[in-house]
CSV table of C-alpha atoms and ligand atoms in Angstrom, one decimal:
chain,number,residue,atom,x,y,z
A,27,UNK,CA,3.0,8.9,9.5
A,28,UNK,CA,5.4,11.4,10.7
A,29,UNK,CA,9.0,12.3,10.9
A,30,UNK,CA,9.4,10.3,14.1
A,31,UNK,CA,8.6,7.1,12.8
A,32,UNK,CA,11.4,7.5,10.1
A,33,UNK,CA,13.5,4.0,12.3
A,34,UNK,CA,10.4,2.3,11.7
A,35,UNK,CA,9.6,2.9,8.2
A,36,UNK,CA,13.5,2.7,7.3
A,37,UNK,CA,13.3,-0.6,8.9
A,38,UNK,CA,9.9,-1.8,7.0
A,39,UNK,CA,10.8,0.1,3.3
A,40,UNK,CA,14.9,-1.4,3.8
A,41,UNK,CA,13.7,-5.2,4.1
A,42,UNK,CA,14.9,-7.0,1.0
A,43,UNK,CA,11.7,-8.8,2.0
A,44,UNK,CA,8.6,-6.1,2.1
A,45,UNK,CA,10.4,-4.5,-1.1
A,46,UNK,CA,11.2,-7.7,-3.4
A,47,UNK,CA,8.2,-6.4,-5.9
A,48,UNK,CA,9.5,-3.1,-6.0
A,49,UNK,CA,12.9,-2.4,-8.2
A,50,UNK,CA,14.7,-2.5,-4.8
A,51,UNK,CA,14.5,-1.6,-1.4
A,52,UNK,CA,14.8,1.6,-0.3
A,53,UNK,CA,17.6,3.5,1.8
A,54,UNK,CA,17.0,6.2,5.0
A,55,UNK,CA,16.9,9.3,2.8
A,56,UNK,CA,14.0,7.7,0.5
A,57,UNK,CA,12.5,6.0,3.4
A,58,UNK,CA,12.5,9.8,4.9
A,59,UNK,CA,11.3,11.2,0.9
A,60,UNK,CA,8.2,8.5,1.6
A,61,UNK,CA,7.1,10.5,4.8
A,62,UNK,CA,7.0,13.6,2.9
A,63,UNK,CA,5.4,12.4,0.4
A,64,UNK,CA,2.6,11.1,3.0
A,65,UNK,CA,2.4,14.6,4.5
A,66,UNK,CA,2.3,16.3,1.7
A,67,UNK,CA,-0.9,13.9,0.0
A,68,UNK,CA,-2.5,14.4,4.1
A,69,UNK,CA,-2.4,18.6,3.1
A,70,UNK,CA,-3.5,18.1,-0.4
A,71,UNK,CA,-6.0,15.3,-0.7
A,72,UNK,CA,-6.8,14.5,2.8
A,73,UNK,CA,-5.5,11.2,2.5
A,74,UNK,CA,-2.0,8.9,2.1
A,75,UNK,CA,-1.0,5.7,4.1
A,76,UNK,CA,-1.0,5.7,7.2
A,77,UNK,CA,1.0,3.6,9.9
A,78,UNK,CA,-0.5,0.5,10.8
A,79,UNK,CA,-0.2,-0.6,14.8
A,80,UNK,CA,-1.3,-3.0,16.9
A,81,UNK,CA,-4.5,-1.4,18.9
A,82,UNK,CA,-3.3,-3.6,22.4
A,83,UNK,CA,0.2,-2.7,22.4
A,84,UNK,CA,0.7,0.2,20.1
A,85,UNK,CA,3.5,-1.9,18.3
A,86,UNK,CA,4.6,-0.9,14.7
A,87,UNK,CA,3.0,-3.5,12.3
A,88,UNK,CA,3.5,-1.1,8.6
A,89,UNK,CA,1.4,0.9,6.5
A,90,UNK,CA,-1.7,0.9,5.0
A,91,UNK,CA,-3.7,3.6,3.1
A,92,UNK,CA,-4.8,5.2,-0.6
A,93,UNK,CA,-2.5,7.2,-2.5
A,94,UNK,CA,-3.5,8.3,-6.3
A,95,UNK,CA,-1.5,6.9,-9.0
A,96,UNK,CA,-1.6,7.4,-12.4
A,97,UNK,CA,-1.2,4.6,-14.9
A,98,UNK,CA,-1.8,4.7,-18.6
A,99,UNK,CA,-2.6,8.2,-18.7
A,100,UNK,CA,-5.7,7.9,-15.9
A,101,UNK,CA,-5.2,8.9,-11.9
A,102,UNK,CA,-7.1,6.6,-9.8
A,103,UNK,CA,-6.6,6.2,-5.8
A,104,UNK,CA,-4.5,2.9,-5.0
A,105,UNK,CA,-4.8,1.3,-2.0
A,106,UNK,CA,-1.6,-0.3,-0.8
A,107,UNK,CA,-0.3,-2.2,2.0
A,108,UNK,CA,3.3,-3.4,3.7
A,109,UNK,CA,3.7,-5.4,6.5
A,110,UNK,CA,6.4,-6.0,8.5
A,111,UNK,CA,7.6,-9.5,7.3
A,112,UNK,CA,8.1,-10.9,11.4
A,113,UNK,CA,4.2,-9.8,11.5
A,114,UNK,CA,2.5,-11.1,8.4
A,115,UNK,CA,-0.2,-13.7,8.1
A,116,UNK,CA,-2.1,-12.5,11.0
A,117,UNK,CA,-4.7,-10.6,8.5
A,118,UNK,CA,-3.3,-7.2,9.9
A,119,UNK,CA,-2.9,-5.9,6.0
A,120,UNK,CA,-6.3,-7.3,5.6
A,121,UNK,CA,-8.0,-5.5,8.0
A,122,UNK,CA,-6.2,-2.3,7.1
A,123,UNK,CA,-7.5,-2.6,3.8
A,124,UNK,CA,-11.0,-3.2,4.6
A,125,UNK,CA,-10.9,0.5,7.1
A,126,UNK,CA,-9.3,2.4,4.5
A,127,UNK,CA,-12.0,0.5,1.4
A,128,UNK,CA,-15.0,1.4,4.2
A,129,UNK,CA,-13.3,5.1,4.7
A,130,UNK,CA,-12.6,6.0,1.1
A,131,UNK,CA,-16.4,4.8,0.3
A,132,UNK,CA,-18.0,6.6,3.4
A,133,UNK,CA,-15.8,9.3,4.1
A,134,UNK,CA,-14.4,10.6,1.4
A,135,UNK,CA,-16.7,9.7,-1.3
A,136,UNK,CA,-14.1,7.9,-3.8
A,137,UNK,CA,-15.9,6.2,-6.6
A,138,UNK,CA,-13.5,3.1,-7.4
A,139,UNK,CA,-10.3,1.5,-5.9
A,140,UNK,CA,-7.3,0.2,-7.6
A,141,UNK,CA,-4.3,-2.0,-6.4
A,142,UNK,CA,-1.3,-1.6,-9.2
A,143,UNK,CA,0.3,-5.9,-8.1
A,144,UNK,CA,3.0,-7.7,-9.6
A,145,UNK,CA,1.4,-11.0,-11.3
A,146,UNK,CA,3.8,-13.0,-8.9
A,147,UNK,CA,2.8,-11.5,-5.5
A,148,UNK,CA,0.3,-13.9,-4.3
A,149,UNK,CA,-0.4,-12.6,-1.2
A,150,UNK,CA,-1.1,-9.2,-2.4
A,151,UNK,CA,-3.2,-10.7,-4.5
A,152,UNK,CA,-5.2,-12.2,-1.8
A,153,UNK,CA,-5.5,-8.9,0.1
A,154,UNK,CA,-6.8,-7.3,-3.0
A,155,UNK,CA,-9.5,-9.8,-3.9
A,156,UNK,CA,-10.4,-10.2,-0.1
A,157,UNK,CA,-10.9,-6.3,0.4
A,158,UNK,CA,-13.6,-6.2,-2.8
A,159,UNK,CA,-11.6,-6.0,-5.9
A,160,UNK,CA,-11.5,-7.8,-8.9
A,161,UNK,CA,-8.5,-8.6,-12.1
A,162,UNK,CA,-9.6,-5.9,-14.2
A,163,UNK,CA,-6.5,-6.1,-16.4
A,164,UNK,CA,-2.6,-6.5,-17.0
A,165,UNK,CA,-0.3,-3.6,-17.9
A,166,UNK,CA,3.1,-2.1,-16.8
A,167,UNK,CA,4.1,0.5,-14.6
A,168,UNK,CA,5.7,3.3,-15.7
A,169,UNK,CA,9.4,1.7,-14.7
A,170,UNK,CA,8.1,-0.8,-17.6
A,171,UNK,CA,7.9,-3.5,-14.7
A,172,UNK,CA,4.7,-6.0,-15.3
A,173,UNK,CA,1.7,-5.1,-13.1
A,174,UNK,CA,-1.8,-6.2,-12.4
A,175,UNK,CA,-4.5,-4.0,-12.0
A,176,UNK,CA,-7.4,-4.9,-9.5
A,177,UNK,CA,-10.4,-2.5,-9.2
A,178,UNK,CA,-13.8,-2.1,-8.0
A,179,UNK,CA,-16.6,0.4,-8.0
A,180,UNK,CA,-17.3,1.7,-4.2
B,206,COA,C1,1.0,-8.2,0.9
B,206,COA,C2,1.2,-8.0,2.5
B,206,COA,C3,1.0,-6.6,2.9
B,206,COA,C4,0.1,-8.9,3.2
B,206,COA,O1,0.2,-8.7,4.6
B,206,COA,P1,-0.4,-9.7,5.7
B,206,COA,O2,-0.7,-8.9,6.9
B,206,COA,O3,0.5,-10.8,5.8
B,206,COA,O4,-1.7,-10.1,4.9
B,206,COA,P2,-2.9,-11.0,5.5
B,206,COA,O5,-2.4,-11.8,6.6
B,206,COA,O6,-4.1,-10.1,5.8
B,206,COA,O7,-3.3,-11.9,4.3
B,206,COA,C5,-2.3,-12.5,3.5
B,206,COA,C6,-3.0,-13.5,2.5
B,206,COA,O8,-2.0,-13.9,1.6
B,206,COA,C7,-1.8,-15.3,1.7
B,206,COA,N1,-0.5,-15.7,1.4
B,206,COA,C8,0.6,-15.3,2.2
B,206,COA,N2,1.7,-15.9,1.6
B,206,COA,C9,1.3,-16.6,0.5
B,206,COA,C10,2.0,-17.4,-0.5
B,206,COA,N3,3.3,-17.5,-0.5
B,206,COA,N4,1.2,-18.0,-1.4
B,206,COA,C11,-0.1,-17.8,-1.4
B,206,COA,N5,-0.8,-17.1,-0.5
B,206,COA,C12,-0.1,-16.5,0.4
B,206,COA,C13,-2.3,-15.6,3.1
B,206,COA,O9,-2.7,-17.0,3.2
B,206,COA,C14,-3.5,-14.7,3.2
B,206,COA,O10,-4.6,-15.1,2.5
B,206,COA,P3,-5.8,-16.0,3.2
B,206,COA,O11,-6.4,-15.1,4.3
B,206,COA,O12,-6.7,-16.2,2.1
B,206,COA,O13,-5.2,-17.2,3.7
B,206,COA,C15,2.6,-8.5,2.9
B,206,COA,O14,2.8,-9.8,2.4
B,206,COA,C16,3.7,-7.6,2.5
B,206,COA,O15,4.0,-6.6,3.2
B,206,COA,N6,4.3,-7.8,1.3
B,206,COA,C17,5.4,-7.0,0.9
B,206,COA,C18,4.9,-5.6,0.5
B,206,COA,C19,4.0,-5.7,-0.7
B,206,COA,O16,4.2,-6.5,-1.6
B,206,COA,N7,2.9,-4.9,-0.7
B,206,COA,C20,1.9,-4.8,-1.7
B,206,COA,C21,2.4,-4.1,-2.9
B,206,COA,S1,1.3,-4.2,-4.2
């Protein structure tokens, strides 16, 4: 993820759609803060997300990648995933998750996985339990909004 790719992920992180979890979508200047913050977790932890595109064509499909995050006091790596609404249900987030899962166990030698989900968002649900991880509980996030944790050991 880069600075160039700021129309893309304005378009992806502004869709009512992609951010209807999240307390609400997000404008160019934050969409912008997001690739910073990307760059700066490459620099200092070798990893972030990373842009997801289509292998054939090279066409923007989202992001995909581990980012640590900190919830009741503990830092574990997330992995986290958004798709571009006009390109979801094709098991592109899928896939992505399964990469970074096999590159965070094999590559950079993290020891477990979270996903931090909103009990109503099924499909993320689905990505999480289909890349390995489990319901481990049910807390909030530090905006006090109601999450669900999924883990696993890698
Ligand atoms: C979550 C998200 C990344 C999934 O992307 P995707 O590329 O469509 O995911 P996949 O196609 O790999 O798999 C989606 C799964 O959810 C299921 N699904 C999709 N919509 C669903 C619904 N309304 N109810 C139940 N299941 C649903 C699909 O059937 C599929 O599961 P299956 O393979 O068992 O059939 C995408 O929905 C998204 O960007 N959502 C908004 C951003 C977001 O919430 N990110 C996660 C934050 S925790």
């Amino acid at each position: 993820m880069a600075t160039d790719d700021l129309d893309d992920m304005a378009a992806l992180l502004g869709d009512p759609d992609v951010m209807r979890y999240y307390p609400r979508a997000k404008d160019r200047d934050e969409a912008l803060a997001w690739i910073d913050w990307n760059q700066r977790l490459y620099r200092r932890e070798g990893f972030g997300l990373w842009l997801v595109t289509l292998r054939s064509t090279g066409e923007f499909i989202g992001d995909c990648g581990l980012t640590p995050q900190e919830i009741e006091g503990t830092t574990d790596i997330e992995i986290g995933y958004h798709v571009r609404t006009d390109a979801q249900g094709h098991g592109y987030a899928t896939e992505a998750a399964a990469a970074c899962r096999d590159l965070a166990r094999d590559v950079l030698g993290i020891k477990r996985l979270i996903a931090v989900i909103h009990p109503d968002n099924t499909p993320s649900q689905r990505v999480a339990r289909k890349t390995g991880l489990t319901h481990e509980r049910d807390t909030q996030t530090r905006s006090g909004q109601a999450a669900r944790i999924y883990a696993t050991a890698l």
